[in-house]
Backbone as a chain_set.jsonl record, in Angstrom:
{"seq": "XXXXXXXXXXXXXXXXXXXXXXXXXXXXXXXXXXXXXXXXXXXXXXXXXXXXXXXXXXXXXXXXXXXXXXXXXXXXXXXXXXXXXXXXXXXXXXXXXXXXXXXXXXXXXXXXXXXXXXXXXXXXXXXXXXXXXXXXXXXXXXXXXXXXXXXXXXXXXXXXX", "coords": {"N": [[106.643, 133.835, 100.47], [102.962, 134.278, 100.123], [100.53, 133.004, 101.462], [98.046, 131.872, 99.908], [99.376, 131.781, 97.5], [100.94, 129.433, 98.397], [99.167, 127.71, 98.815], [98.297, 127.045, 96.538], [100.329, 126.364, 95.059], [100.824, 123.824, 96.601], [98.526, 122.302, 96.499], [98.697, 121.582, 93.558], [100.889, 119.926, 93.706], [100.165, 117.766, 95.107], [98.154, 116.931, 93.762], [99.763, 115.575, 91.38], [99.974, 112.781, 92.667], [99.32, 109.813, 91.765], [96.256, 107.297, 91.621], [97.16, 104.705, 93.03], [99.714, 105.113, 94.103], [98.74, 106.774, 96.238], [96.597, 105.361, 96.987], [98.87, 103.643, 98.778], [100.279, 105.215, 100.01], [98.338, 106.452, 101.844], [97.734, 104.431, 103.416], [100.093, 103.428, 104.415], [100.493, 105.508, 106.208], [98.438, 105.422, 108.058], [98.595, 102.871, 109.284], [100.713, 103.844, 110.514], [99.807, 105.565, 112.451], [98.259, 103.766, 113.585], [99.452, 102.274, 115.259], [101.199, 104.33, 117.365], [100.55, 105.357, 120.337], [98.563, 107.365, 121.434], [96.642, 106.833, 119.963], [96.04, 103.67, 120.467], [94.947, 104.637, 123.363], [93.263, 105.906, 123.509], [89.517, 106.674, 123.59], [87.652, 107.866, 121.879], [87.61, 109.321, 119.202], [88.382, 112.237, 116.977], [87.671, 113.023, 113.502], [88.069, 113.947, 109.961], [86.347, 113.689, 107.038], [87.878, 112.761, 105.209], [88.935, 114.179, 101.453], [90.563, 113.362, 98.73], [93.137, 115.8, 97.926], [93.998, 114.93, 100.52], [95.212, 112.778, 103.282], [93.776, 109.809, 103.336], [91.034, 109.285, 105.152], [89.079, 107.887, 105.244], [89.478, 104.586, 105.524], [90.786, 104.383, 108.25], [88.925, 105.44, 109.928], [86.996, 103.298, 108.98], [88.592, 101.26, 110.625], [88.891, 102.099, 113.544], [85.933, 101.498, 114.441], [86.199, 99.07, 113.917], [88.111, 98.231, 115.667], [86.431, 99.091, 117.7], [86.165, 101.878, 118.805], [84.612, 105.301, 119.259], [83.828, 107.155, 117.172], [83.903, 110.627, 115.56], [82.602, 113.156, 113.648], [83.269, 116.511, 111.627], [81.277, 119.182, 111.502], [80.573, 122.128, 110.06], [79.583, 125.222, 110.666], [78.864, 127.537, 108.444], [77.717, 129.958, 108.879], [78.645, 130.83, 111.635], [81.186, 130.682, 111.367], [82.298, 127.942, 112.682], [83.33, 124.618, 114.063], [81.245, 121.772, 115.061], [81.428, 118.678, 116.643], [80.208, 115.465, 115.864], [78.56, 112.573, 116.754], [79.798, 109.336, 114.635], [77.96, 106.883, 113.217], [77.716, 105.004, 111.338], [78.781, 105.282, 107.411], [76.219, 105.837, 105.625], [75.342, 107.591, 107.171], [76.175, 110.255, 106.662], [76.061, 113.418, 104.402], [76.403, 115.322, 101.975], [77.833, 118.441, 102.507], [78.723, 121.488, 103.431], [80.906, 123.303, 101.334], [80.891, 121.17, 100.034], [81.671, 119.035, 101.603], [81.652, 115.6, 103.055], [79.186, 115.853, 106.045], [77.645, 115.202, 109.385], [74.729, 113.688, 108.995], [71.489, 115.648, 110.439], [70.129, 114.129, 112.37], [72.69, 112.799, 113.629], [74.44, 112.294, 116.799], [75.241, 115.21, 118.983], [78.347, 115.526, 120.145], [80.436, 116.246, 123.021], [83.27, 118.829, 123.075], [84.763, 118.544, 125.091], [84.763, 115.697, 125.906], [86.006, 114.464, 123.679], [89.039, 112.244, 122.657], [91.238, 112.428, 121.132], [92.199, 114.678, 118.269], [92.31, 113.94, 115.076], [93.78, 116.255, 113.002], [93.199, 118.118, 109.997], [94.724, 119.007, 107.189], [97.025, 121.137, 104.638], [99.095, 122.259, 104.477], [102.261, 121.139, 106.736], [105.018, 122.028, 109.103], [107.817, 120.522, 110.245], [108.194, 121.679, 113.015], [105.336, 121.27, 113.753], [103.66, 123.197, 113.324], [100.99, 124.203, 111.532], [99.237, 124.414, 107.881], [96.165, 125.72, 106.665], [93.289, 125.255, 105.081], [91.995, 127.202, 104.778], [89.657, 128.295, 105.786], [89.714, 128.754, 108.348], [88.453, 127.031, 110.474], [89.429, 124.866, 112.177], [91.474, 126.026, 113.605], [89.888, 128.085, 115.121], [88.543, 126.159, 116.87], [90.701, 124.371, 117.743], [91.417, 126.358, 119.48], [91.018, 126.393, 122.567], [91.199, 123.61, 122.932], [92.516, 120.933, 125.149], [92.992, 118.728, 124.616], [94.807, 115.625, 123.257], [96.39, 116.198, 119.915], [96.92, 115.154, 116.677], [98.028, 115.364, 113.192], [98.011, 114.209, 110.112], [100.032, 113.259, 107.211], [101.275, 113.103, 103.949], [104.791, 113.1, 102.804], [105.07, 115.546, 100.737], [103.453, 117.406, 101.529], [105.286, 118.29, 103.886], [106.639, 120.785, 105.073]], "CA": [[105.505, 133.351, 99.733], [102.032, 134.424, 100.949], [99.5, 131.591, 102.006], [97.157, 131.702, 98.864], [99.958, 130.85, 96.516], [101.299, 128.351, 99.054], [97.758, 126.224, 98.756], [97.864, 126.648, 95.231], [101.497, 125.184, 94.62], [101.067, 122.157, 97.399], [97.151, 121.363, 95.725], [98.862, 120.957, 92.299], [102.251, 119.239, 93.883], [99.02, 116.639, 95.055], [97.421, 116.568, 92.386], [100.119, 114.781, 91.051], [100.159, 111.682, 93.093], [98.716, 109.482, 91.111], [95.917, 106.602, 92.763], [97.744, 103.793, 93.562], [100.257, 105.783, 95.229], [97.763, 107.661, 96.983], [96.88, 104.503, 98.133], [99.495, 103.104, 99.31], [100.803, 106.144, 101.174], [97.58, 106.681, 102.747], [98.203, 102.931, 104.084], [101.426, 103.209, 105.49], [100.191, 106.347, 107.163], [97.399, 104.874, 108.895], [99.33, 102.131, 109.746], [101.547, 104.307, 112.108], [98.931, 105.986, 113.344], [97.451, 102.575, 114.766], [101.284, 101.688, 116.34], [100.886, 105.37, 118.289], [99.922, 105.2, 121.677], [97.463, 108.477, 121.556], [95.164, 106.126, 119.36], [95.794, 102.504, 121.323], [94.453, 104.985, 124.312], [91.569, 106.897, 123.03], [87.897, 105.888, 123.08], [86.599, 108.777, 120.713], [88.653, 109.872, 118.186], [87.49, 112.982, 116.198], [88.533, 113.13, 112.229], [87.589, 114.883, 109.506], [86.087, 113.159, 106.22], [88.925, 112.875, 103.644], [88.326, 114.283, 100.128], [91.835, 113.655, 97.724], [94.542, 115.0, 98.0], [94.426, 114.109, 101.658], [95.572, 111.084, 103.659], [92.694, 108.772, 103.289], [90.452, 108.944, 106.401], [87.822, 106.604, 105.317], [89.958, 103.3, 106.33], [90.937, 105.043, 109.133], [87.359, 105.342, 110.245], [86.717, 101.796, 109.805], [89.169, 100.912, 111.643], [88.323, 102.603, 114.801], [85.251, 100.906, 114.347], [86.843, 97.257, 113.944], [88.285, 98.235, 117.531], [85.128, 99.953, 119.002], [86.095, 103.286, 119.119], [83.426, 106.163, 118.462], [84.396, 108.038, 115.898], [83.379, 111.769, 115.674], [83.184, 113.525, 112.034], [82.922, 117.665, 112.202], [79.789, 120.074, 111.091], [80.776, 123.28, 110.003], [78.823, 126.029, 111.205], [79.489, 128.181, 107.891], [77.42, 131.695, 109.531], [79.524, 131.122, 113.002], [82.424, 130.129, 111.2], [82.574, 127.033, 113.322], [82.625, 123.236, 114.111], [81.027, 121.007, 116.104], [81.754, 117.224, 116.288], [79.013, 114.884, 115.791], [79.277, 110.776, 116.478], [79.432, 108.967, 113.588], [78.154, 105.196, 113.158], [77.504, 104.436, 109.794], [78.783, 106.054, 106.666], [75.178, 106.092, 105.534], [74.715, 108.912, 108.386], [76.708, 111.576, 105.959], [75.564, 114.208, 103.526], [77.733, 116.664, 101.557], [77.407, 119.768, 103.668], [79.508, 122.914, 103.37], [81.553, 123.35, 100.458], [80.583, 119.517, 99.482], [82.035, 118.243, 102.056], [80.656, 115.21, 103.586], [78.888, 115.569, 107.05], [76.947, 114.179, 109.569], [73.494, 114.38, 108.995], [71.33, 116.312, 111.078], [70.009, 113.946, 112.947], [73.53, 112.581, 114.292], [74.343, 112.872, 118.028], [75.926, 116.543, 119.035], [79.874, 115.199, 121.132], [80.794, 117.094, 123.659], [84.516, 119.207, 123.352], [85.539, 117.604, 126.497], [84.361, 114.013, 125.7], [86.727, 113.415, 122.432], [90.287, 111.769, 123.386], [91.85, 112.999, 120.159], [91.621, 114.991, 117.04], [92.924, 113.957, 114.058], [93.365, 117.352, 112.742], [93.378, 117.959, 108.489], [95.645, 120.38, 107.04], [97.378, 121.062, 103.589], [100.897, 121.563, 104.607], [102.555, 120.928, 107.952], [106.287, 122.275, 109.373], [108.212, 119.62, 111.014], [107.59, 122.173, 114.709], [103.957, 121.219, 114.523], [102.777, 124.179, 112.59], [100.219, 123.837, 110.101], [98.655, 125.554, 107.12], [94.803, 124.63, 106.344], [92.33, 125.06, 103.517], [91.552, 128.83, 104.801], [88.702, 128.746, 106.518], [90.025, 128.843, 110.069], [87.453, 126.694, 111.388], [90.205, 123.881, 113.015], [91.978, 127.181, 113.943], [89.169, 128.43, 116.391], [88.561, 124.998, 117.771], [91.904, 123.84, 118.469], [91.994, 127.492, 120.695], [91.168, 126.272, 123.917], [91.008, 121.891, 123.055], [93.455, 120.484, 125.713], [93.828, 117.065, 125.006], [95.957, 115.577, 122.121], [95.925, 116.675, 117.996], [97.882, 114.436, 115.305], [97.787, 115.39, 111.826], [98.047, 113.067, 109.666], [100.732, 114.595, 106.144], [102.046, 112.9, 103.077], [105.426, 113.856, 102.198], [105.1, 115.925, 99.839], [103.238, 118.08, 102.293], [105.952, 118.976, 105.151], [107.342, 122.528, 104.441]], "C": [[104.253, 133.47, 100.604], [101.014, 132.786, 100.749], [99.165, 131.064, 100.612], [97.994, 131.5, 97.87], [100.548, 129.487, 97.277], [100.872, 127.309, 98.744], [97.792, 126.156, 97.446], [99.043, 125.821, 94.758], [101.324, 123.605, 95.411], [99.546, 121.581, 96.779], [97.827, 121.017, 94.429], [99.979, 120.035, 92.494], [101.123, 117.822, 94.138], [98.695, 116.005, 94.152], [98.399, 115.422, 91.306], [100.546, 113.317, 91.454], [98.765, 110.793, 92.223], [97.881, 108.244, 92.115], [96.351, 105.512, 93.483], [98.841, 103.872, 94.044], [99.623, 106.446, 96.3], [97.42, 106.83, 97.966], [97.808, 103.862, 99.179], [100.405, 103.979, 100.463], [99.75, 106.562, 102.13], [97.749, 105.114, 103.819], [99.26, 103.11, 105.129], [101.124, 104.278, 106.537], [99.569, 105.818, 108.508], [97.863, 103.976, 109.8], [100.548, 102.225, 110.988], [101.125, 104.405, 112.519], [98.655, 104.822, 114.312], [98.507, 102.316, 116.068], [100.812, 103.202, 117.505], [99.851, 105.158, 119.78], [98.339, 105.786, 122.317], [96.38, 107.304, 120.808], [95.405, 104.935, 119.855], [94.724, 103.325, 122.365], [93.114, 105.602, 124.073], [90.732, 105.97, 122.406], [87.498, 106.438, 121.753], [87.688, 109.688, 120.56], [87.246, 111.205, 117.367], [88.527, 113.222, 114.348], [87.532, 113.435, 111.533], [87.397, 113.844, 107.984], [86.76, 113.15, 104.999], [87.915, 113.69, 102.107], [89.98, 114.172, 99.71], [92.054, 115.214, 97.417], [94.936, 114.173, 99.34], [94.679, 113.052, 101.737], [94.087, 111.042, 103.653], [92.173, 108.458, 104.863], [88.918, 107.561, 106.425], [88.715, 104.65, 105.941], [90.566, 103.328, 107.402], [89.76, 104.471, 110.309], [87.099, 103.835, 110.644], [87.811, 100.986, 110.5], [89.17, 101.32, 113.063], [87.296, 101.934, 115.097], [85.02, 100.075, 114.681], [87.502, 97.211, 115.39], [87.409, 99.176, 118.539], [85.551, 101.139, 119.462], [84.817, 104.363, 118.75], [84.804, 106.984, 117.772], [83.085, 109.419, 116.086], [83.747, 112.465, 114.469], [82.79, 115.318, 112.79], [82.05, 118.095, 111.186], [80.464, 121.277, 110.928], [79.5, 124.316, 109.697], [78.948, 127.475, 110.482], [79.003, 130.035, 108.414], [78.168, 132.048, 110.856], [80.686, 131.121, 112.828], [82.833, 129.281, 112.488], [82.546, 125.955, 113.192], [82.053, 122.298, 115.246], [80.762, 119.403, 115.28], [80.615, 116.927, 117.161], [79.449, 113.203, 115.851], [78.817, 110.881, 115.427], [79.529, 107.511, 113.278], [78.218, 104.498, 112.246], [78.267, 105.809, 108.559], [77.603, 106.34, 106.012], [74.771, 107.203, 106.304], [75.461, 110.259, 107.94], [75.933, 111.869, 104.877], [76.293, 114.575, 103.188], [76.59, 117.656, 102.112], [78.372, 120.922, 103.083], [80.505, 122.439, 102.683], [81.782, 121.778, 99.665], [81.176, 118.758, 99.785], [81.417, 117.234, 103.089], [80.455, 115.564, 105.2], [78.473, 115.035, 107.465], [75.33, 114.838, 109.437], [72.663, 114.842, 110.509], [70.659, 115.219, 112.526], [71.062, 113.003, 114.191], [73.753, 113.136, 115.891], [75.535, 114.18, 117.751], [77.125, 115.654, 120.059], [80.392, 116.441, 121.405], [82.311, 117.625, 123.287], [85.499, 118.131, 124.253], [85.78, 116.004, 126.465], [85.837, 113.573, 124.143], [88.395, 113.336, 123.111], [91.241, 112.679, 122.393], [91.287, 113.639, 119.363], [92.765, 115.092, 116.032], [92.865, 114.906, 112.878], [94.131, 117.531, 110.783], [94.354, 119.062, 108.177], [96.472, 120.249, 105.589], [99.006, 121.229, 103.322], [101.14, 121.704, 106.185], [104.334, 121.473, 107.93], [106.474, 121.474, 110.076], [108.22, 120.197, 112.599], [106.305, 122.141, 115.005], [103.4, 122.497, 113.409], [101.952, 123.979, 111.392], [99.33, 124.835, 108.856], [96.948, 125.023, 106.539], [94.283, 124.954, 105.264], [91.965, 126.825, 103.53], [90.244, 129.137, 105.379], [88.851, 129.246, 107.906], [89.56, 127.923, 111.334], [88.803, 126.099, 112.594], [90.852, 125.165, 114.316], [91.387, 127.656, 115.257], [89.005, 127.246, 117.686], [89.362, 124.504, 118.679], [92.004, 125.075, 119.494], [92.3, 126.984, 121.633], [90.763, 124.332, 123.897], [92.443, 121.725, 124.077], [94.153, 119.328, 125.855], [94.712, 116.624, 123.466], [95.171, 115.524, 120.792], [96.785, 115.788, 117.861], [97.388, 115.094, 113.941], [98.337, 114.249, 111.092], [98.808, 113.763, 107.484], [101.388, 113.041, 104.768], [103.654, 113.526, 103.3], [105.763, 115.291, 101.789], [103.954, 117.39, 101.207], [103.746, 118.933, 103.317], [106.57, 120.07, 104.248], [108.328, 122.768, 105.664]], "O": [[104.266, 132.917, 101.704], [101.042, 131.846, 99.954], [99.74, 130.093, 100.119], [97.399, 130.877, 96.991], [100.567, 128.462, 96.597], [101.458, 126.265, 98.46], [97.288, 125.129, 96.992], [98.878, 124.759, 94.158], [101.625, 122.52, 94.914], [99.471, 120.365, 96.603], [97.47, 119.891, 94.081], [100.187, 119.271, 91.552], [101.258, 116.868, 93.37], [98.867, 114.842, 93.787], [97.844, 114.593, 90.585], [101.332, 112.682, 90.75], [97.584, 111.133, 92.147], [98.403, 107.994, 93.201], [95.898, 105.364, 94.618], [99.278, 102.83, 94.532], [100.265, 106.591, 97.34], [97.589, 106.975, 99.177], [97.433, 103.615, 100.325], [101.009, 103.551, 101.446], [100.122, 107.02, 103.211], [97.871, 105.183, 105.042], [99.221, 102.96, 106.351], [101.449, 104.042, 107.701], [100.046, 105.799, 109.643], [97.649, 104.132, 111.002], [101.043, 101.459, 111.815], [101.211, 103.698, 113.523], [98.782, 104.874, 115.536], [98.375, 102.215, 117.287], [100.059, 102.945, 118.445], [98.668, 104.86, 119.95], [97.477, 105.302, 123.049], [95.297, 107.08, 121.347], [94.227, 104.607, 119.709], [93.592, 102.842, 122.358], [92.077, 105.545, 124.734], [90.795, 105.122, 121.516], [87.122, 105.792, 120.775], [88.357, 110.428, 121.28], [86.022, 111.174, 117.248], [89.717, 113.497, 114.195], [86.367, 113.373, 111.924], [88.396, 113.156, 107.773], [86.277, 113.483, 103.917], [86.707, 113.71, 101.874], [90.725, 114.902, 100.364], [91.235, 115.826, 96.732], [95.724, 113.233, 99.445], [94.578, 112.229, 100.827], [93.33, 111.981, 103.897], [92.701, 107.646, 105.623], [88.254, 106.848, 107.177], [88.211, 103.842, 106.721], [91.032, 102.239, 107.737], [89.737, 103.556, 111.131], [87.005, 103.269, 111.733], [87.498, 99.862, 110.891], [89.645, 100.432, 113.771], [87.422, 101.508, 116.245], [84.111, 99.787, 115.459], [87.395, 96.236, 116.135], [87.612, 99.72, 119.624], [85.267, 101.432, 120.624], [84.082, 104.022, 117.824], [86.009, 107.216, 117.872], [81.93, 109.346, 116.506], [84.926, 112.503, 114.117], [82.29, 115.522, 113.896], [82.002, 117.518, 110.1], [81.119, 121.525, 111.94], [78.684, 124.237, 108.779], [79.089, 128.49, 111.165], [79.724, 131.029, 108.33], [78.342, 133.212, 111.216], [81.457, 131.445, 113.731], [83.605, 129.783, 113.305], [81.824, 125.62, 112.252], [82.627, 122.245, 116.334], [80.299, 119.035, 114.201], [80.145, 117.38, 118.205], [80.365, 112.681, 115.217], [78.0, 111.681, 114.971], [80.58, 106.896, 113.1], [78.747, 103.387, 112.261], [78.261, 107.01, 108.83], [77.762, 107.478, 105.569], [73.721, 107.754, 105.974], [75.421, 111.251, 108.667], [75.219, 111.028, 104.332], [77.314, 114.41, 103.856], [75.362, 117.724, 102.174], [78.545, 120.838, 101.868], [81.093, 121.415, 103.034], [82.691, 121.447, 98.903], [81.513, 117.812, 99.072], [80.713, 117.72, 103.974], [81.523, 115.597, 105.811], [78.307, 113.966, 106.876], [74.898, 115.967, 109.669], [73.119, 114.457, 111.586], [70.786, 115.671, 113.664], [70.625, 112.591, 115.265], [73.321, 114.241, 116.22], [76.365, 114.261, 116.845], [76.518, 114.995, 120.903], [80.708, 117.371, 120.664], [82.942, 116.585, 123.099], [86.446, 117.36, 124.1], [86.721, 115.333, 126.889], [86.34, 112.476, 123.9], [88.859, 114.176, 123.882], [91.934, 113.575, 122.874], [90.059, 113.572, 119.307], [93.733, 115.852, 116.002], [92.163, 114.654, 111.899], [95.25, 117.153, 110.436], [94.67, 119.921, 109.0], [96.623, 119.062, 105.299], [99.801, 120.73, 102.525], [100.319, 122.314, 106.87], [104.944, 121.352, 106.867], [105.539, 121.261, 110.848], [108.248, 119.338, 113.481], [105.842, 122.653, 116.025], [102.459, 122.159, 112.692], [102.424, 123.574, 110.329], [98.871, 125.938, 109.152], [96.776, 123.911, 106.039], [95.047, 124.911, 104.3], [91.735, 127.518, 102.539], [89.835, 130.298, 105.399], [88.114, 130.073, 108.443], [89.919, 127.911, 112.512], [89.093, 126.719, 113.617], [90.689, 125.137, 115.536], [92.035, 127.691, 116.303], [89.223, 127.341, 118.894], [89.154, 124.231, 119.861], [92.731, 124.83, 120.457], [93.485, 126.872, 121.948], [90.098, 123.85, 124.814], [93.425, 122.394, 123.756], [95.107, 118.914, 126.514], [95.164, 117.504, 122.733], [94.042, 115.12, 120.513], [97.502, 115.507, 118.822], [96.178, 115.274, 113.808], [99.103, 113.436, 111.609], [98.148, 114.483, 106.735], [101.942, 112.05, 105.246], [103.704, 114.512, 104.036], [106.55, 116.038, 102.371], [104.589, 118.443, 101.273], [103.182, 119.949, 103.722], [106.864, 120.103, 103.053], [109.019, 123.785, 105.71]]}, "num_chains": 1, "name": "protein.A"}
């Protein structure tokens, strides 16, 4: 099965979670995440602004928050095909940006590569060896090249392949 039917069977396998499952599995998710050591240890987390079907990064967010972490959202750089992570203090400090997804606005600080502890990296299906499949842009793809410190994704179910 090539990619582009891949994303189209696992967006409609989504699509059927209905919202109060949605919630509640984005919950329990999150909820590991916090138990995980990589996020007890890390100052500045970097994550990516949910839109459904994903896990739910907005209570995420404020929770990093509620324990003083910076939080770092990403900018996509659609003529470089790139991203660069931007702090992020308020949800008031986003726009929809590239492909209407929210960013940070422009006047957000620029975060260094080096400076973020983690990245909570997005993705549309995942293989239980770590491998992941994304939306098709590549951006995470280039980024993650040469990042050396620790990724998590963050998967429903209904997502592992």
């Amino acid at each position: 099965m090539d990619k582009k039917t891949l994303r189209t069977q696992l967006k409609a396998k989504l699509a059927t979670i209905d919202r109060p499952k949605y919630e509640q599995k984005s919950l329990h998710i999150a909820t590991k995440l916090y138990s995980l050591p990589e996020w007890k240890e890390a100052e500045k987390i970097a994550i990516t602004i949910s839109n459904v079907p994903e896990v739910d990064t907005w209570q995420i967010i404020r929770k990093a928050w509620e324990q003083q972490k910076k939080v770092c959202v990403p900018k996509c750089l659609s003529d470089q095909k790139q991203l660069e992570f931007y702090e992020l203090r308020a949800f008031t400090d986003l726009e929809k940006g590239f492909y209407g997804l929210y960013e940070p606005i422009k006047e957000a600080k620029k975060v260094s590569k080096d400076s973020i502890d983690i990245i909570i990296v997005p993705g549309l299906a995942f293989t239980y060896e770590g491998y992941r499949l994304g939306f098709g842009g590549g951006y995470y793809d280039r980024f993650l090249a040469n990042f050396t410190k620790k990724t998590i994704s963050l998967a429903f179910k209904e997502q592992l392949i």
